[in-house]
Amino acid sequence: MYSGIMNTPERLVEATRELLWERGYVGTSPKAIQQRAGAGQGSMYHHFTGKPDLALAAIRRTAGELRAAAGTSLDGPGTAYERIAGYLRRERDVLRGCPVGRLTMDPEVVADDRLRAPVDETLDWLRGKLAGIVEQGRERGELSATLVPADVAATIVATLQGGYVLARASGSSAVFDAGVRGLLALLDPNAGPSVEPSGEPSAEPYADASAEPSAHRSAEPAADNRSR
Amino acid sequence: MYSGIMNTPERLVEATRELLWERGYVGTSPKAIQQRAGAGQGSMYHHFTGKPDLALAAIRRTAGELRAAAGTSLDGPGTAYERIAGYLRRERDVLRGCPVGRLTMDPEVVADDRLRAPVDETLDWLRGKLAGIVEQGRERGELSATLVPADVAATIVATLQGGYVLARASGSSAVFDAGVRGLLALLDPNAGPSVEPSGEPSAEPYADASAEPSAHRSAEPAADNRSR
DNA sequence: GTCTATATAGAGATAGAC
DNA sequence: GTCTATCTCTATATAGAC
């Protein structure tokens, strides 16, 4: 139930955005939307033709906000690596998952071109943005010249999206942070040599990486992850 | 509707596995399960206490199959890089998503410890397995000694899980393949120097990585992706 | 614009006959 | 073991009064 500062269509869209994030399209009922928005059935069907129409409005707004937020991180100053690292380490409410990416697991969203379009365009835009940054980093000698920008961009976005999956599976954002650290280490131009000249297995901090479940350990705590 | 080679509990579990993969837990109704299994309501409630019970059986079996399949790829011969590459490039039905990972977007699965446990354990096992391979690669000088096995393992699994998200958003497995190529390029011990000695922006195939949507291009077609 | 009927279908199960 | 009622609640609307 919202406080009455927004008008009814606004409240309906906001309620739908929240529910789509929490429960997905299939798991969100008109009734739940109406209750959270503090609006009656009549109001909802007066302003929107039905659930798909309302969901479309909600998805578009969520997609727009994601672009705005990502743009802020990615258009900042710094080297290519720094901008990518800044984006990846940005404060996130990891356990909630990505409000855009989670929609791809909804069969009815994927099956409906109108609903899928804003999701596709947003992730596509994000990859394009990152590919541009990688390309720039290559040109300036900040990143390896052998990298294929579009491929690395896909890897970066996939690591994020998959990080949410791992975090939700384990109930903790720790694995998300680990995935981000792993990716940044692979991208880091100042990291150690690509391959040890060979020699004996240097006994270091992480030497006992056995194949046992729950036996993972990791380094630095990485940025705290809360809120949007 | 199954052909009558399996008994009723078997058919119910198989139908549930398919539906959970296609539509998730929230999107799967008892009725749909019964119809696909060719069983009546009475049969279902005779063999299982309800939807959660049946889902648990289905999830456990799916998790077991994923481990078996992944184990086959990862326990094979070859260097650490080759085994990881083999696993990542394995034939997959990318657009269907991961039958285990997709469950993390289901609020009722994540909220129920019993349902979440097999999902968590499977992804945890996979990370542990990969961490072991990375560690071995480090020891043998096949991979950079600076890598943190647990972190890189998380990155690898996240890239896979996120690759499914990107593929489903775009309706094509191309982005999944791109993400895998990007990751393998970053891991490749035989790749070019970590950073170009600086110099002019070598005009190569992928030089125009602008930030425009849908303007990504990529190299080698990578393994075809069908079936499980 | 908002509200209150009213309606059809399906979700998720229980009861009891066969 | 399987099948057919039966039940309550919800999903997703439409109709029409206010």
Tab-separated table of C-alpha atoms (C1' of nucleotides) in Angstrom:
chain	number	residue	atom	x	y	z
A	1	MET	CA	0.000	0.000	0.000
A	2	TYR	CA	1.483	3.316	-1.073
A	3	SER	CA	1.085	6.633	0.635
A	4	GLY	CA	-1.110	8.840	-1.462
A	5	ILE	CA	1.521	10.975	-3.080
A	6	MET	CA	1.279	9.329	-6.505
A	7	ASN	CA	-1.800	9.115	-8.663
A	8	THR	CA	-3.459	5.804	-9.359
A	9	PRO	CA	-1.732	4.834	-12.639
A	10	GLU	CA	1.620	5.663	-11.055
A	11	ARG	CA	0.907	3.546	-8.033
A	12	LEU	CA	-0.224	0.666	-10.209
A	13	VAL	CA	2.968	0.777	-12.245
A	14	GLU	CA	5.160	0.996	-9.162
A	15	ALA	CA	3.373	-1.889	-7.501
A	16	THR	CA	3.748	-3.940	-10.666
A	17	ARG	CA	7.454	-3.140	-10.881
A	18	GLU	CA	8.002	-4.374	-7.348
A	19	LEU	CA	5.996	-7.534	-7.846
A	20	LEU	CA	7.638	-8.363	-11.158
A	21	TRP	CA	10.989	-8.067	-9.444
A	22	GLU	CA	9.984	-10.170	-6.469
A	23	ARG	CA	7.777	-12.786	-8.072
A	24	GLY	CA	8.093	-12.512	-11.852
A	25	TYR	CA	5.322	-12.152	-14.389
A	26	VAL	CA	3.719	-15.552	-13.919
A	27	GLY	CA	3.810	-15.161	-10.159
A	28	THR	CA	2.181	-11.745	-10.138
A	29	SER	CA	-1.609	-11.514	-10.049
A	30	PRO	CA	-3.774	-8.490	-10.841
A	31	LYS	CA	-5.222	-8.778	-7.378
A	32	ALA	CA	-1.821	-8.558	-5.732
A	33	ILE	CA	-1.026	-5.492	-7.831
A	34	GLN	CA	-4.274	-3.804	-6.880
A	35	GLN	CA	-3.770	-4.475	-3.204
A	36	ARG	CA	-0.213	-3.187	-3.178
A	37	ALA	CA	-1.233	-0.123	-5.174
A	38	GLY	CA	-4.251	0.524	-3.000
A	39	ALA	CA	-6.473	0.579	-6.070
A	40	GLY	CA	-9.631	-1.285	-6.942
A	41	GLN	CA	-10.193	-3.626	-9.867
A	42	GLY	CA	-12.138	-0.996	-11.743
A	43	SER	CA	-9.292	1.481	-11.525
A	44	MET	CA	-6.763	-0.949	-12.854
A	45	TYR	CA	-8.867	-1.953	-15.841
A	46	HIS	CA	-9.771	1.648	-16.483
A	47	HIS	CA	-6.152	2.752	-16.849
A	48	PHE	CA	-4.738	-0.414	-18.398
A	49	THR	CA	-6.210	-2.995	-20.716
A	50	GLY	CA	-5.006	-5.884	-18.562
A	51	LYS	CA	-2.034	-7.525	-16.958
A	52	PRO	CA	0.203	-7.572	-20.057
A	53	ASP	CA	-0.381	-3.866	-20.699
A	54	LEU	CA	0.454	-2.945	-17.140
A	55	ALA	CA	3.488	-5.205	-17.142
A	56	LEU	CA	4.753	-3.572	-20.308
A	57	ALA	CA	4.595	-0.136	-18.701
A	58	ALA	CA	6.356	-1.466	-15.617
A	59	ILE	CA	9.088	-3.252	-17.558
A	60	ARG	CA	9.774	-0.183	-19.676
A	61	ARG	CA	10.217	1.983	-16.656
A	62	THR	CA	12.459	-0.533	-14.906
A	63	ALA	CA	14.567	-0.872	-18.045
A	64	GLY	CA	14.898	2.886	-18.266
A	65	GLU	CA	16.066	3.134	-14.683
A	66	LEU	CA	18.634	0.410	-15.174
A	67	ARG	CA	20.118	2.253	-18.133
A	68	ALA	CA	20.273	5.464	-16.186
A	69	ALA	CA	22.005	3.797	-13.241
A	70	ALA	CA	24.473	1.865	-15.385
A	71	GLY	CA	25.223	4.928	-17.472
A	72	THR	CA	26.200	6.838	-14.356
A	73	SER	CA	28.817	4.227	-13.470
A	74	LEU	CA	30.077	3.590	-16.959
A	75	ASP	CA	30.296	7.164	-18.235
A	76	GLY	CA	32.474	8.268	-15.346
A	77	PRO	CA	36.181	9.129	-15.526
A	78	GLY	CA	39.083	6.693	-15.288
A	79	THR	CA	40.689	4.008	-17.386
A	80	ALA	CA	38.639	1.320	-19.079
A	81	TYR	CA	39.493	-1.097	-16.290
A	82	GLU	CA	38.537	1.384	-13.603
A	83	ARG	CA	35.173	2.138	-15.175
A	84	ILE	CA	34.349	-1.546	-15.583
A	85	ALA	CA	35.501	-2.292	-12.037
A	86	GLY	CA	33.457	0.610	-10.724
A	87	TYR	CA	30.376	-0.693	-12.444
A	88	LEU	CA	30.872	-4.269	-11.286
A	89	ARG	CA	31.552	-3.258	-7.700
A	90	ARG	CA	28.703	-0.813	-7.515
A	91	GLU	CA	26.414	-1.212	-4.564
A	92	ARG	CA	23.701	-3.731	-5.395
A	93	ASP	CA	20.899	-5.549	-3.698
A	94	VAL	CA	22.324	-8.816	-4.936
A	95	LEU	CA	19.871	-11.226	-3.343
A	96	ARG	CA	16.991	-9.528	-5.090
A	97	GLY	CA	18.470	-10.321	-8.460
A	98	CYS	CA	18.417	-8.120	-11.541
A	99	PRO	CA	14.947	-6.661	-12.130
A	100	VAL	CA	15.485	-6.870	-15.876
A	101	GLY	CA	17.466	-10.072	-16.231
A	102	ARG	CA	15.104	-12.117	-14.034
A	103	LEU	CA	12.335	-11.549	-16.572
A	104	THR	CA	14.138	-13.808	-19.038
A	105	MET	CA	13.197	-16.784	-16.860
A	106	ASP	CA	9.522	-15.946	-17.303
A	107	PRO	CA	8.115	-18.043	-20.137
A	108	GLU	CA	5.291	-15.620	-20.831
A	109	VAL	CA	7.658	-12.667	-21.078
A	110	VAL	CA	10.012	-14.459	-23.447
A	111	ALA	CA	7.076	-15.678	-25.549
A	112	ASP	CA	5.650	-12.187	-25.960
A	113	ASP	CA	7.765	-10.034	-28.264
A	114	ARG	CA	6.370	-6.838	-26.851
A	115	LEU	CA	7.325	-7.749	-23.304
A	116	ARG	CA	10.676	-9.206	-24.269
A	117	ALA	CA	11.754	-6.235	-26.394
A	118	PRO	CA	12.650	-3.804	-23.582
A	119	VAL	CA	14.537	-6.579	-21.795
A	120	ASP	CA	16.499	-7.455	-24.899
A	121	GLU	CA	17.205	-3.844	-25.796
A	122	THR	CA	18.440	-3.006	-22.328
A	123	LEU	CA	20.886	-5.890	-22.090
A	124	ASP	CA	21.963	-5.259	-25.655
A	125	TRP	CA	22.561	-1.600	-24.888
A	126	LEU	CA	24.616	-2.568	-21.840
A	127	ARG	CA	26.804	-4.913	-23.862
A	128	GLY	CA	27.279	-2.258	-26.501
A	129	LYS	CA	28.280	0.259	-23.878
A	130	LEU	CA	30.815	-2.109	-22.343
A	131	ALA	CA	32.164	-3.139	-25.735
A	132	GLY	CA	32.842	0.529	-26.470
A	133	ILE	CA	34.744	0.892	-23.220
A	134	VAL	CA	36.791	-2.249	-23.859
A	135	GLU	CA	37.572	-1.058	-27.361
A	136	GLN	CA	38.698	2.283	-26.026
A	137	GLY	CA	40.842	0.523	-23.417
A	138	ARG	CA	42.445	-1.539	-26.161
A	139	GLU	CA	43.230	1.519	-28.253
A	140	ARG	CA	44.771	3.316	-25.315
A	141	GLY	CA	46.824	0.293	-24.361
A	142	GLU	CA	44.976	-0.111	-21.050
A	143	LEU	CA	43.687	-3.569	-21.928
A	144	SER	CA	45.099	-6.455	-23.903
A	145	ALA	CA	44.954	-5.822	-27.644
A	146	THR	CA	43.949	-9.428	-28.224
A	147	LEU	CA	40.547	-8.985	-26.583
A	148	VAL	CA	37.425	-9.010	-28.747
A	149	PRO	CA	35.327	-6.172	-27.296
A	150	ALA	CA	31.918	-7.672	-28.057
A	151	ASP	CA	32.937	-11.008	-26.550
A	152	VAL	CA	34.394	-9.533	-23.385
A	153	ALA	CA	31.344	-7.305	-23.018
A	154	ALA	CA	29.123	-10.382	-23.164
A	155	THR	CA	31.308	-12.058	-20.541
A	156	ILE	CA	31.038	-9.071	-18.218
A	157	VAL	CA	27.250	-8.851	-18.411
A	158	ALA	CA	26.934	-12.617	-18.121
A	159	THR	CA	29.116	-12.674	-15.017
A	160	LEU	CA	26.824	-10.132	-13.404
A	161	GLN	CA	23.630	-11.915	-14.357
A	162	GLY	CA	25.032	-15.272	-13.351
A	163	GLY	CA	26.346	-13.805	-10.124
A	164	TYR	CA	22.781	-13.049	-9.108
A	165	VAL	CA	21.842	-16.656	-9.796
A	166	LEU	CA	24.646	-18.004	-7.620
A	167	ALA	CA	23.908	-15.552	-4.837
A	168	ARG	CA	20.228	-16.452	-4.741
A	169	ALA	CA	21.029	-20.152	-4.791
A	170	SER	CA	23.284	-19.844	-1.776
A	171	GLY	CA	21.323	-17.167	0.021
A	172	SER	CA	24.410	-14.985	0.259
A	173	SER	CA	26.016	-12.293	-1.854
A	174	ALA	CA	29.477	-13.734	-1.203
A	175	VAL	CA	29.543	-15.787	-4.401
A	176	PHE	CA	28.495	-12.785	-6.440
A	177	ASP	CA	31.460	-10.886	-5.042
A	178	ALA	CA	33.766	-13.817	-5.764
A	179	GLY	CA	32.661	-13.939	-9.394
A	180	VAL	CA	33.281	-10.229	-9.788
A	181	ARG	CA	36.742	-10.520	-8.226
A	182	GLY	CA	37.554	-13.436	-10.502
A	183	LEU	CA	36.540	-11.499	-13.597
A	184	LEU	CA	38.415	-8.359	-12.583
A	185	ALA	CA	41.536	-10.394	-11.891
A	186	LEU	CA	41.324	-11.826	-15.399
A	187	LEU	CA	40.877	-8.363	-16.881
A	188	ASP	CA	43.459	-6.616	-14.746
A	189	PRO	CA	46.278	-5.230	-16.900
A	190	ASN	CA	48.485	-4.978	-13.822
A	191	ALA	CA	48.026	-8.583	-12.794
A	192	GLY	CA	50.930	-11.001	-12.678
A	193	PRO	CA	52.367	-12.794	-15.709
A	194	SER	CA	49.904	-14.698	-17.871
A	195	VAL	CA	51.586	-17.971	-16.951
A	196	GLU	CA	54.178	-18.910	-14.386
A	197	PRO	CA	57.439	-19.841	-16.114
A	198	SER	CA	56.680	-23.306	-14.700
A	199	GLY	CA	58.295	-24.635	-11.577
A	200	GLU	CA	57.071	-25.976	-8.279
A	201	PRO	CA	53.505	-25.292	-7.044
A	202	SER	CA	54.217	-22.237	-4.868
A	203	ALA	CA	52.551	-22.872	-1.513
A	204	GLU	CA	50.303	-19.821	-1.186
A	205	PRO	CA	47.117	-18.714	0.596
A	206	TYR	CA	44.663	-20.492	-1.693
A	207	ALA	CA	46.619	-23.676	-2.224
A	208	ASP	CA	44.059	-26.163	-0.912
A	209	ALA	CA	41.315	-25.573	-3.442
A	210	SER	CA	39.960	-29.079	-3.251
A	211	ALA	CA	36.857	-30.166	-5.116
A	212	GLU	CA	34.827	-30.404	-1.909
A	213	PRO	CA	31.542	-28.494	-1.750
A	214	SER	CA	31.435	-25.446	0.495
A	215	ALA	CA	35.218	-25.454	0.657
A	216	HIS	CA	35.693	-22.189	-1.172
A	217	ARG	CA	37.512	-19.322	0.391
A	218	SER	CA	38.266	-15.955	-0.951
A	219	ALA	CA	40.205	-12.758	-0.560
A	220	GLU	CA	39.182	-9.157	0.094
A	221	PRO	CA	35.587	-8.629	1.233
A	222	ALA	CA	34.758	-6.488	-1.816
A	223	ALA	CA	32.253	-3.640	-1.722
A	224	ASP	CA	29.271	-4.153	0.540
A	225	ASN	CA	26.116	-5.003	-1.341
A	226	ARG	CA	22.909	-3.388	-0.297
A	227	SER	CA	19.993	-1.480	-1.879
A	228	ARG	CA	19.656	-0.691	-5.587
B	1	MET	CA	1.430	-37.512	-22.248
B	2	TYR	CA	4.084	-40.197	-21.907
B	3	SER	CA	4.074	-43.568	-23.534
B	4	GLY	CA	3.361	-46.173	-20.933
B	5	ILE	CA	6.843	-47.460	-20.369
B	6	MET	CA	7.334	-45.757	-16.998
B	7	ASN	CA	5.194	-46.288	-13.922
B	8	THR	CA	3.034	-43.517	-12.561
B	9	PRO	CA	5.413	-41.971	-10.002
B	10	GLU	CA	8.141	-41.948	-12.650
B	11	ARG	CA	5.929	-40.230	-15.169
B	12	LEU	CA	4.846	-37.668	-12.608
B	13	VAL	CA	8.420	-36.827	-11.728
B	14	GLU	CA	9.456	-36.586	-15.379
B	15	ALA	CA	6.502	-34.361	-16.222
B	16	THR	CA	7.330	-32.155	-13.260
B	17	ARG	CA	10.974	-31.915	-14.300
B	18	GLU	CA	9.971	-30.729	-17.761
B	19	LEU	CA	7.453	-28.227	-16.486
B	20	LEU	CA	9.807	-26.822	-13.867
B	21	TRP	CA	12.354	-26.274	-16.585
B	22	GLU	CA	9.902	-24.679	-18.984
B	23	ARG	CA	7.720	-22.692	-16.622
B	24	GLY	CA	9.317	-22.689	-13.188
B	25	TYR	CA	7.743	-23.670	-9.890
B	26	VAL	CA	5.206	-20.866	-9.663
B	27	GLY	CA	4.167	-21.385	-13.261
B	28	THR	CA	3.613	-25.115	-12.896
B	29	SER	CA	0.212	-26.365	-11.733
B	30	PRO	CA	-0.682	-29.802	-10.416
B	31	LYS	CA	-3.203	-30.101	-13.208
B	32	ALA	CA	-0.590	-29.462	-15.875
B	33	ILE	CA	1.646	-32.078	-14.296
B	34	GLN	CA	-1.140	-34.646	-14.197
B	35	GLN	CA	-2.070	-34.042	-17.802
B	36	ARG	CA	1.498	-34.324	-19.057
B	37	ALA	CA	2.057	-37.440	-16.984
B	38	GLY	CA	-1.227	-38.974	-18.054
B	39	ALA	CA	-2.228	-39.464	-14.443
B	40	GLY	CA	-5.289	-38.474	-12.483
B	41	GLN	CA	-5.453	-36.266	-9.422
B	42	GLY	CA	-5.884	-39.218	-7.152
B	43	SER	CA	-2.702	-40.842	-8.405
B	44	MET	CA	-0.652	-37.762	-7.859
B	45	TYR	CA	-1.853	-37.239	-4.314
B	46	HIS	CA	-1.479	-40.925	-3.598
B	47	HIS	CA	2.223	-40.982	-4.484
B	48	PHE	CA	3.157	-37.496	-3.342
B	49	THR	CA	1.902	-35.308	-0.543
B	50	GLY	CA	1.501	-32.305	-2.817
B	51	LYS	CA	3.197	-29.989	-5.244
B	52	PRO	CA	6.232	-29.192	-3.049
B	53	ASP	CA	6.919	-32.866	-2.435
B	54	LEU	CA	6.753	-33.695	-6.119
B	55	ALA	CA	8.871	-30.690	-7.003
B	56	LEU	CA	11.507	-31.778	-4.519
B	57	ALA	CA	11.767	-35.198	-6.139
B	58	ALA	CA	11.988	-33.581	-9.566
B	59	ILE	CA	14.615	-31.041	-8.543
B	60	ARG	CA	16.768	-33.702	-6.905
B	61	ARG	CA	16.764	-35.798	-10.009
B	62	THR	CA	17.531	-32.858	-12.277
B	63	ALA	CA	20.369	-31.806	-9.998
B	64	GLY	CA	21.774	-35.321	-10.075
B	65	GLU	CA	21.719	-35.413	-13.852
B	66	LEU	CA	23.454	-32.070	-14.100
B	67	ARG	CA	26.269	-33.300	-11.872
B	68	ALA	CA	26.660	-36.431	-13.912
B	69	ALA	CA	26.801	-34.499	-17.177
B	70	ALA	CA	29.199	-31.869	-15.869
B	71	GLY	CA	31.401	-34.496	-14.295
B	72	THR	CA	31.800	-36.212	-17.645
B	73	SER	CA	33.174	-33.040	-19.210
B	74	LEU	CA	35.272	-31.915	-16.284
B	75	ASP	CA	36.858	-35.230	-15.340
B	76	GLY	CA	38.178	-35.822	-18.839
B	77	PRO	CA	41.816	-35.630	-19.899
B	78	GLY	CA	43.717	-32.523	-20.956
B	79	THR	CA	45.136	-29.399	-19.375
B	80	ALA	CA	43.103	-27.291	-16.981
B	81	TYR	CA	42.309	-24.869	-19.778
B	82	GLU	CA	41.221	-27.643	-22.116
B	83	ARG	CA	38.912	-29.214	-19.569
B	84	ILE	CA	37.300	-25.881	-18.740
B	85	ALA	CA	36.965	-25.015	-22.424
B	86	GLY	CA	35.486	-28.407	-23.138
B	87	TYR	CA	32.899	-27.932	-20.438
B	88	LEU	CA	31.992	-24.416	-21.532
B	89	ARG	CA	31.711	-25.360	-25.179
B	90	ARG	CA	29.762	-28.502	-24.544
B	91	GLU	CA	26.614	-28.889	-26.558
B	92	ARG	CA	23.728	-27.173	-24.788
B	93	ASP	CA	20.143	-26.263	-25.398
B	94	VAL	CA	20.945	-22.681	-24.528
B	95	LEU	CA	17.549	-21.112	-25.119
B	96	ARG	CA	15.967	-23.438	-22.601
B	97	GLY	CA	18.199	-22.103	-19.883
B	98	CYS	CA	19.747	-24.095	-17.055
B	99	PRO	CA	17.206	-26.426	-15.420
B	100	VAL	CA	18.866	-25.897	-12.063
B	101	GLY	CA	19.892	-22.242	-12.227
B	102	ARG	CA	16.488	-21.067	-13.432
B	103	LEU	CA	14.972	-22.231	-10.163
B	104	THR	CA	16.782	-19.464	-8.318
B	105	MET	CA	14.403	-16.962	-9.918
B	106	ASP	CA	11.463	-18.726	-8.345
B	107	PRO	CA	10.540	-16.969	-5.113
B	108	GLU	CA	8.880	-20.038	-3.631
B	109	VAL	CA	11.914	-22.219	-4.322
B	110	VAL	CA	14.319	-19.745	-2.766
B	111	ALA	CA	12.027	-19.258	0.220
B	112	ASP	CA	11.828	-22.996	0.921
B	113	ASP	CA	15.064	-24.374	2.319
B	114	ARG	CA	14.223	-27.894	1.298
B	115	LEU	CA	13.677	-26.932	-2.328
B	116	ARG	CA	16.635	-24.575	-2.445
B	117	ALA	CA	19.104	-27.039	-0.935
B	118	PRO	CA	19.664	-29.255	-4.002
B	119	VAL	CA	20.034	-26.165	-6.175
B	120	ASP	CA	22.571	-24.639	-3.843
B	121	GLU	CA	24.485	-27.878	-3.397
B	122	THR	CA	24.712	-28.504	-7.116
B	123	LEU	CA	26.050	-25.072	-7.996
B	124	ASP	CA	28.373	-25.245	-5.022
B	125	TRP	CA	29.654	-28.625	-6.113
B	126	LEU	CA	30.260	-27.275	-9.604
B	127	ARG	CA	32.251	-24.327	-8.303
B	128	GLY	CA	34.275	-26.621	-6.095
B	129	LYS	CA	35.009	-28.885	-9.024
B	130	LEU	CA	36.149	-25.977	-11.184
B	131	ALA	CA	38.200	-24.478	-8.368
B	132	GLY	CA	40.044	-27.764	-8.081
B	133	ILE	CA	40.824	-27.743	-11.781
B	134	VAL	CA	42.010	-24.139	-11.684
B	135	GLU	CA	44.191	-24.912	-8.700
B	136	GLN	CA	45.691	-27.875	-10.495
B	137	GLY	CA	46.295	-25.705	-13.555
B	138	ARG	CA	48.063	-23.178	-11.399
B	139	GLU	CA	50.285	-25.793	-9.834
B	140	ARG	CA	51.211	-27.220	-13.183
B	141	GLY	CA	51.944	-23.794	-14.610
B	142	GLU	CA	49.088	-24.077	-17.116
B	143	LEU	CA	47.258	-21.083	-15.701
B	144	SER	CA	48.408	-17.837	-14.154
B	145	ALA	CA	49.682	-18.304	-10.609
B	146	THR	CA	47.962	-15.091	-9.563
B	147	LEU	CA	44.473	-16.518	-10.019
B	148	VAL	CA	42.342	-17.260	-6.968
B	149	PRO	CA	40.734	-20.629	-7.778
B	150	ALA	CA	37.491	-20.080	-5.884
B	151	ASP	CA	37.009	-16.678	-7.479
B	152	VAL	CA	37.711	-17.830	-11.013
B	153	ALA	CA	35.427	-20.812	-10.474
B	154	ALA	CA	32.620	-18.462	-9.471
B	155	THR	CA	33.290	-16.381	-12.576
B	156	ILE	CA	33.106	-19.432	-14.821
B	157	VAL	CA	29.805	-20.665	-13.411
B	158	ALA	CA	28.385	-17.142	-13.408
B	159	THR	CA	29.334	-16.643	-17.046
B	160	LEU	CA	27.432	-19.787	-17.938
B	161	GLN	CA	24.366	-18.899	-15.914
B	162	GLY	CA	24.386	-15.334	-17.164
B	163	GLY	CA	24.921	-16.534	-20.712
B	164	TYR	CA	21.572	-18.284	-20.533
B	165	VAL	CA	19.961	-15.049	-19.412
B	166	LEU	CA	21.416	-13.090	-22.323
B	167	ALA	CA	20.504	-15.779	-24.832
B	168	ARG	CA	16.902	-15.927	-23.679
B	169	ALA	CA	16.629	-12.140	-23.711
B	170	SER	CA	17.781	-11.970	-27.315
B	171	GLY	CA	16.135	-15.155	-28.482
B	172	SER	CA	19.458	-16.417	-29.822
B	173	SER	CA	22.320	-18.468	-28.485
B	174	ALA	CA	24.864	-16.165	-30.165
B	175	VAL	CA	25.410	-14.036	-27.058
B	176	PHE	CA	25.949	-17.114	-24.931
B	177	ASP	CA	28.698	-18.178	-27.317
B	178	ALA	CA	30.213	-14.705	-27.243
B	179	GLY	CA	30.351	-14.713	-23.449
B	180	VAL	CA	32.065	-18.091	-23.455
B	181	ARG	CA	34.616	-16.944	-26.042
B	182	GLY	CA	35.292	-13.810	-24.018
B	183	LEU	CA	35.915	-15.802	-20.859
B	184	LEU	CA	38.141	-18.357	-22.569
B	185	ALA	CA	40.174	-15.576	-24.144
B	186	LEU	CA	40.742	-14.101	-20.699
B	187	LEU	CA	41.767	-17.483	-19.315
B	188	ASP	CA	43.887	-18.561	-22.253
B	189	PRO	CA	47.514	-18.997	-21.198
B	190	ASN	CA	48.575	-18.789	-24.832
B	191	ALA	CA	46.835	-15.489	-25.493
B	192	GLY	CA	48.787	-12.397	-26.438
B	193	PRO	CA	50.581	-10.122	-23.969
B	194	SER	CA	48.521	-8.855	-21.065
B	195	VAL	CA	48.806	-5.312	-22.372
B	196	GLU	CA	50.032	-3.895	-25.666
B	197	PRO	CA	53.280	-1.993	-25.167
B	198	SER	CA	51.131	1.014	-26.156
B	199	GLY	CA	51.113	2.398	-29.647
B	200	GLU	CA	48.537	3.191	-32.290
B	201	PRO	CA	45.109	1.506	-32.284
B	202	SER	CA	45.849	-1.346	-34.679
B	203	ALA	CA	43.037	-1.369	-37.239
B	204	GLU	CA	41.718	-4.896	-36.924
B	205	PRO	CA	38.526	-6.873	-37.548
B	206	TYR	CA	36.719	-5.752	-34.423
B	207	ALA	CA	37.857	-2.165	-34.411
B	208	ASP	CA	34.475	-0.470	-34.618
B	209	ALA	CA	33.020	-1.632	-31.326
B	210	SER	CA	30.696	1.344	-30.984
B	211	ALA	CA	28.154	1.618	-28.206
B	212	GLU	CA	25.262	1.068	-30.587
B	213	PRO	CA	22.777	-1.676	-29.744
B	214	SER	CA	22.825	-4.793	-31.894
B	215	ALA	CA	26.166	-3.735	-33.347
B	216	HIS	CA	28.142	-6.562	-31.836
B	217	ARG	CA	30.036	-8.929	-33.978
B	218	SER	CA	32.135	-11.861	-33.117
B	219	ALA	CA	34.677	-14.399	-34.261
B	220	GLU	CA	34.550	-18.166	-34.728
B	221	PRO	CA	31.037	-19.681	-34.662
B	222	ALA	CA	31.835	-21.795	-31.595
B	223	ALA	CA	30.269	-25.198	-31.015
B	224	ASP	CA	26.686	-25.568	-32.139
B	225	ASN	CA	24.209	-25.495	-29.317
B	226	ARG	CA	21.395	-27.992	-29.229
B	227	SER	CA	19.846	-30.459	-26.829
B	228	ARG	CA	20.830	-30.765	-23.187
C	1	DG	C1'	-12.147	7.728	-12.389
C	2	DT	C1'	-13.531	4.577	-8.834
C	3	DC	C1'	-16.419	1.098	-6.830
C	4	DT	C1'	-19.153	-3.123	-6.409
C	5	DA	C1'	-21.234	-7.033	-8.579
C	6	DT	C1'	-20.934	-11.011	-11.449
C	7	DA	C1'	-18.709	-14.679	-14.279
C	8	DT	C1'	-15.622	-18.435	-16.046
C	9	DA	C1'	-11.633	-20.966	-15.391
C	10	DG	C1'	-7.972	-22.888	-12.908
C	11	DA	C1'	-5.102	-23.794	-8.503
C	12	DG	C1'	-4.514	-26.971	-5.046
C	13	DA	C1'	-6.289	-30.135	-2.471
C	14	DT	C1'	-9.598	-33.814	0.279
C	15	DA	C1'	-13.018	-37.756	0.315
C	16	DG	C1'	-14.400	-41.804	-0.845
C	17	DA	C1'	-15.928	-45.218	-4.417
C	18	DC	C1'	-13.891	-48.839	-7.284
D	1	DG	C1'	-3.366	-47.672	-7.036
D	2	DT	C1'	-6.536	-45.083	-9.789
D	3	DC	C1'	-10.677	-42.535	-10.656
D	4	DT	C1'	-14.457	-39.257	-10.026
D	5	DA	C1'	-16.704	-35.926	-7.091
D	6	DT	C1'	-16.488	-31.978	-4.322
D	7	DC	C1'	-14.603	-27.887	-2.122
D	8	DT	C1'	-12.489	-23.328	-1.339
D	9	DC	C1'	-9.757	-19.763	-3.142
D	10	DT	C1'	-7.695	-17.204	-6.675
D	11	DA	C1'	-6.845	-15.492	-11.647
D	12	DT	C1'	-8.472	-12.528	-14.847
D	13	DA	C1'	-11.468	-10.250	-16.348
D	14	DT	C1'	-16.472	-7.640	-17.871
D	15	DA	C1'	-20.644	-4.734	-16.669
D	16	DG	C1'	-22.578	-1.152	-14.982
D	17	DA	C1'	-23.801	1.924	-10.986
D	18	DC	C1'	-22.006	6.122	-8.711
